[in-house]
Amino acid sequence: MAVAEEKGTISIHTENIFPIIKRFLYSDHEIFLRELVSNAVDATQKLKKLAAIGEFNGELGDLKITVSLDEAAKTITVRDHGLGMTAEEIKKYINQIAFSGAREFVEKYKDKGEDQQIIGHFGLGFYSAFMVASQVEIITLSHQESAEAARWVSSGDTQFEITQTEKAERGTDIVLHIAEDSAEFLDKSRIRGILEKYSRFMPIEIEFDGKVINNPNPLWTKSPAELKDEDYLNFYKELYPFSEEPLFWIHLNVDYPFNLTGILYFPKVKNDLTMHKDKIQLYSRQVFITDEVKDVVPEFLMLLHGVLDSPDIPLNVSRSYLQADANVKKINSHITRKVADKLSELFRNDRAGFESKFDHIGLFVKYGMVADDKFYDKAKDFCLLKSVDSKYYTLNEYREYVQANQTDKDGSVVFLYTSDPGKQDTYIQSARKRSYDVLLLNGVLDSHFIGTLERKLEKTQLKRVDADVVEKLVDKGTAAESVLNEEEKTKLKELFEQTLNDKKLNISVESLPVDELPVTITLNEFMRRMKDMSQNGGGGMMMFGDFPMNYNVAVNANHPLTQKILGADQPEEQQRLVRHVYDLALLSQNMLIGAELTNFIQRTVELTK
Ligand code: ADP
Ligand code: MG
C-alpha cells in the first residue's frame, strides 16, 4: 500500500488558531515537551499491550524514548519505538482528532481572561508543538506488517503535506523546527529541566543527552506489601533531597469509585506552617501536572509531602470547576479519612511513639479538627492534650483526670491552660497550689483549637491561668473567710481607687489565701480573646478597635501586707505601699514598663537599703 503524496487543508474553521493558542498558553509554553513525550509513552505502552494480548508478534526491542536537541539545525526530536502510525492514521488522529481537540480547546477558553488559571491544558496534546515550532514533522513507521513509512509536515497554518518516506525502525519521530521567538528552548539545561519536571516518573525510560532522566517505576506504583520502611525513606529523599526524615507515611491505593494512588508523608513541622506548603505533587498516570494541589487536597493536609496520582482528576478545567467536581470531592474526603485512620492506628499500636511525635503531628490534628467536623469526630479519640509537666492525655482522659477537682458550681469542668509558661509562671504556681492541672497550649493554632474544643465538648470551659484570681478560675461558689470586715474592705478599695486613679481598672477586694499575692491583675478570658483577635486583625473584630481593656485588680483582703496598708498612719506611706503592691502585680503579668518600672526599681532600692 503506497502512500500517495497528498496535500490538503486541515479541516478546522478557525484559521488563526495558532496565535490564540500561543496567547492562552503563554506562561506554559514548556508543556509542549510534556505532551510530546507523553504521546511517545502512550504509543509505547499501547504496543506493549498489543504484544501482551498477542496482537503484535514482532520484536519489541529497546523501547527507550529519546529526546534530542540539535542546536545547529534548531530542532528538537522526540523519538519512540511505539506502535507508529500509517498515513491513514495520521490523517485520522493528527489531522482530525488532534486538530479538532485544539479547536475545542480554543473555543472553550477564548473568552476567558488571560489571568484565568487553567490547570494542565490536557486535551491540547500534539498541537501544543506549534507553541514553540514554526514547522513540525512526523516521521513514522507503523508496527503493522508491511507498513510503509510516512512523513507529515505542517508549518503552523492549517496546511499539511503527507509523503512517503524511508524509516528503518518502527515508531515515530516528532521533529520540531523551533521558531525564532522560542529559541530559549534550544538550550540543553532548559530541556533537561523541563524533562525532569514533567517526565521524572513517566513509565517508559526517557533518555536525554546520553542519560536516562526518569524513574519509570516510582514507589507509589508498587504494592505496599512488597515495600519496606527503607524504601519509603529513600523515595522521600529522592523527592526532597534537603528535607529532614519524615515521621511516617500513608500509601494510598484506591481503584473504586475513583482511581487514586500515591504516598503522603508527614514531615516534621513543629510550629511553622508556611514553609511546608506546596510540597505535594500531582500526577496523572505518572505525568507530572502541578504542585499546586489546593483544590484536590483538603487545606489542612497541604502541610503533607509526597505524590498523588489520579487519572480521574479533570486537568483541563478551571479552578472553580475543579472544586465542584464530584471525583475531586471524593478524593478529598478519602484522603482525610485515610489520614485519620493512619493516625488512629499509630495511636492504638504505639501510644508512646505517638506521644513522642505529637509535637509535630499535633499541628495537623488540631488544624484538621478546627477545619473539618468529620475529621474532628475521628480525631477526638487520639488528639492529645499536653500538660505543663509534659504528660499527654486524650480529651476524655483529661476530663476524667481533672473532673473531681476542677468542676465549678454550675457543673462545668474547667480546663486551665497557659500560652506561655515563662510569662505566666506566677499564675501557674497559684493553680498548682490548688492541685489544679495546667495544659500547655502555646501552638500557632491553639487559640482556634481552644474555640473548637469549647464548641464540641459539653460542659467544658477553657480558661487561661491568668484569666482570674485562682479562687475564681474554678468558681466553686464557696465564699472564703475574710479577716477584714465590710467597712475595712470598703476603705481598702477606696484607697486603691484613689491612689491608682485609673478608670479602666476594676478594683475589688477578695478573700484569697494568705499565700497568694497581695494584688493580682487578671484579664477576663473573653476580653483577652477579643483583644487577641483584634490584634491578629481577624474575625471581623475591627469594630472593637477601641474596645476598652478593663483589667481586674483583685486586692487580697487576707494578705498581711494589705492589713499593713490599712494600719499605716501616714497617707503617703499608704499610697507608697499601694503603688508598690500594685507594681508587683503588674510585674507578675509582664505589664510593668517605662517610667512605672523605673520608679518601681528606685522604690525597691530605697526599701532594701
Ligand atoms: P491524545 O494524546 O490526548 O490522544 P494528542 O493530540 O496528544 O491527543 O494526540 C492525538 C493522537 O495522535 C493520539 O491519540 C495518537 O493516536 C496520535 N499520536 C500522537 N503522537 C503519537 C506517537 N508518538 N505515536 C503514535 N501515535 C501518536
Ligand atoms: Mg497526547
Short mmCIF file of N, CA and C and ligand atoms in Angstrom, two decimals, residues 35-36 39-40 42-43 46 80 82-85 93-94 97-99 123-127 140 172 174, ligand 1:
data_model
loop_
_atom_site.label_atom_id
_atom_site.label_comp_id
_atom_site.label_asym_id
_atom_site.label_seq_id
_atom_site.Cartn_x
_atom_site.Cartn_y
_atom_site.Cartn_z
N GLU A 35 3.68 17.07 26.53
CA GLU A 35 2.68 16.48 25.65
C GLU A 35 3.30 15.50 24.67
N LEU A 36 4.41 15.91 24.05
CA LEU A 36 5.01 15.04 23.04
C LEU A 36 5.63 13.80 23.67
N ASN A 39 2.85 11.47 24.63
CA ASN A 39 2.34 10.75 23.45
C ASN A 39 3.26 9.58 23.09
N ALA A 40 4.57 9.82 23.20
CA ALA A 40 5.54 8.76 22.90
C ALA A 40 5.38 7.61 23.89
N ASP A 42 2.59 6.90 25.53
CA ASP A 42 1.32 6.22 25.19
C ASP A 42 1.52 5.23 24.05
N ALA A 43 2.21 5.68 23.00
CA ALA A 43 2.41 4.83 21.82
C ALA A 43 3.20 3.58 22.19
N LYS A 46 0.93 1.28 24.36
CA LYS A 46 -0.08 0.61 23.52
C LYS A 46 0.55 -0.60 22.81
N ASP A 80 10.23 7.68 19.52
CA ASP A 80 9.80 6.49 20.27
C ASP A 80 9.83 5.27 19.36
N GLY A 82 7.35 3.02 19.62
CA GLY A 82 6.00 2.54 19.92
C GLY A 82 5.29 2.02 18.69
N LEU A 83 3.99 2.15 18.67
CA LEU A 83 3.25 1.46 17.61
C LEU A 83 3.24 2.19 16.26
N GLY A 84 3.70 3.45 16.24
CA GLY A 84 3.79 4.15 14.96
C GLY A 84 2.42 4.43 14.35
N MET A 85 2.42 5.11 13.20
CA MET A 85 1.16 5.41 12.51
C MET A 85 1.31 5.16 11.02
N TYR A 93 -5.82 10.64 13.18
CA TYR A 93 -5.51 11.03 14.56
C TYR A 93 -4.90 12.43 14.67
N ILE A 94 -4.12 12.79 13.66
CA ILE A 94 -3.50 14.11 13.76
C ILE A 94 -4.38 15.16 13.08
N ILE A 97 -8.46 14.39 14.72
CA ILE A 97 -8.68 14.39 16.17
C ILE A 97 -7.83 15.42 16.90
N ALA A 98 -6.53 15.39 16.67
CA ALA A 98 -5.68 16.32 17.41
C ALA A 98 -6.07 17.76 17.10
N PHE A 99 -6.36 18.02 15.81
CA PHE A 99 -6.70 19.39 15.44
C PHE A 99 -8.07 19.80 15.96
N GLY A 123 -5.52 17.83 26.62
CA GLY A 123 -6.50 17.86 25.56
C GLY A 123 -5.94 18.63 24.37
N LEU A 124 -4.98 19.50 24.64
CA LEU A 124 -4.36 20.21 23.54
C LEU A 124 -3.35 19.30 22.86
N GLY A 125 -2.71 18.49 23.64
CA GLY A 125 -1.87 17.42 23.14
C GLY A 125 -0.86 17.80 22.08
N PHE A 126 -0.85 17.02 21.04
CA PHE A 126 0.11 17.15 19.96
C PHE A 126 0.23 18.59 19.46
N TYR A 127 -0.91 19.24 19.42
CA TYR A 127 -0.97 20.57 18.86
C TYR A 127 -0.10 21.59 19.57
N THR A 140 7.13 8.46 10.64
CA THR A 140 6.63 7.34 11.44
C THR A 140 6.50 6.06 10.62
N THR A 172 7.91 6.41 15.98
CA THR A 172 7.64 7.77 15.50
C THR A 172 8.72 8.75 15.94
N ILE A 174 9.06 12.81 16.18
CA ILE A 174 8.41 14.11 16.04
C ILE A 174 9.54 15.13 16.01
P1 ADP B 1 -4.19 12.46 22.98
O1 ADP B 1 -2.81 12.08 23.36
O2 ADP B 1 -4.94 13.01 24.12
O3 ADP B 1 -4.94 11.37 22.28
P2 ADP B 1 -2.86 14.18 21.16
O4 ADP B 1 -3.25 15.44 20.46
O5 ADP B 1 -1.69 14.28 22.06
O6 ADP B 1 -4.12 13.67 21.94
O7 ADP B 1 -2.56 13.07 20.09
C1 ADP B 1 -3.53 12.74 19.14
C2 ADP B 1 -3.35 11.35 18.61
O8 ADP B 1 -2.21 11.28 17.76
C3 ADP B 1 -3.06 10.32 19.68
O9 ADP B 1 -4.25 9.85 20.25
C4 ADP B 1 -2.39 9.22 18.86
O10 ADP B 1 -3.32 8.42 18.21
C5 ADP B 1 -1.64 10.00 17.82
N1 ADP B 1 -0.23 10.15 18.21
C6 ADP B 1 0.35 11.26 18.67
N2 ADP B 1 1.66 11.04 18.93
C7 ADP B 1 1.91 9.76 18.60
C8 ADP B 1 3.08 8.91 18.60
N3 ADP B 1 4.26 9.37 19.06
N4 ADP B 1 2.95 7.65 18.17
C9 ADP B 1 1.75 7.20 17.72
N5 ADP B 1 0.63 7.92 17.70
C10 ADP B 1 0.69 9.19 18.12
#
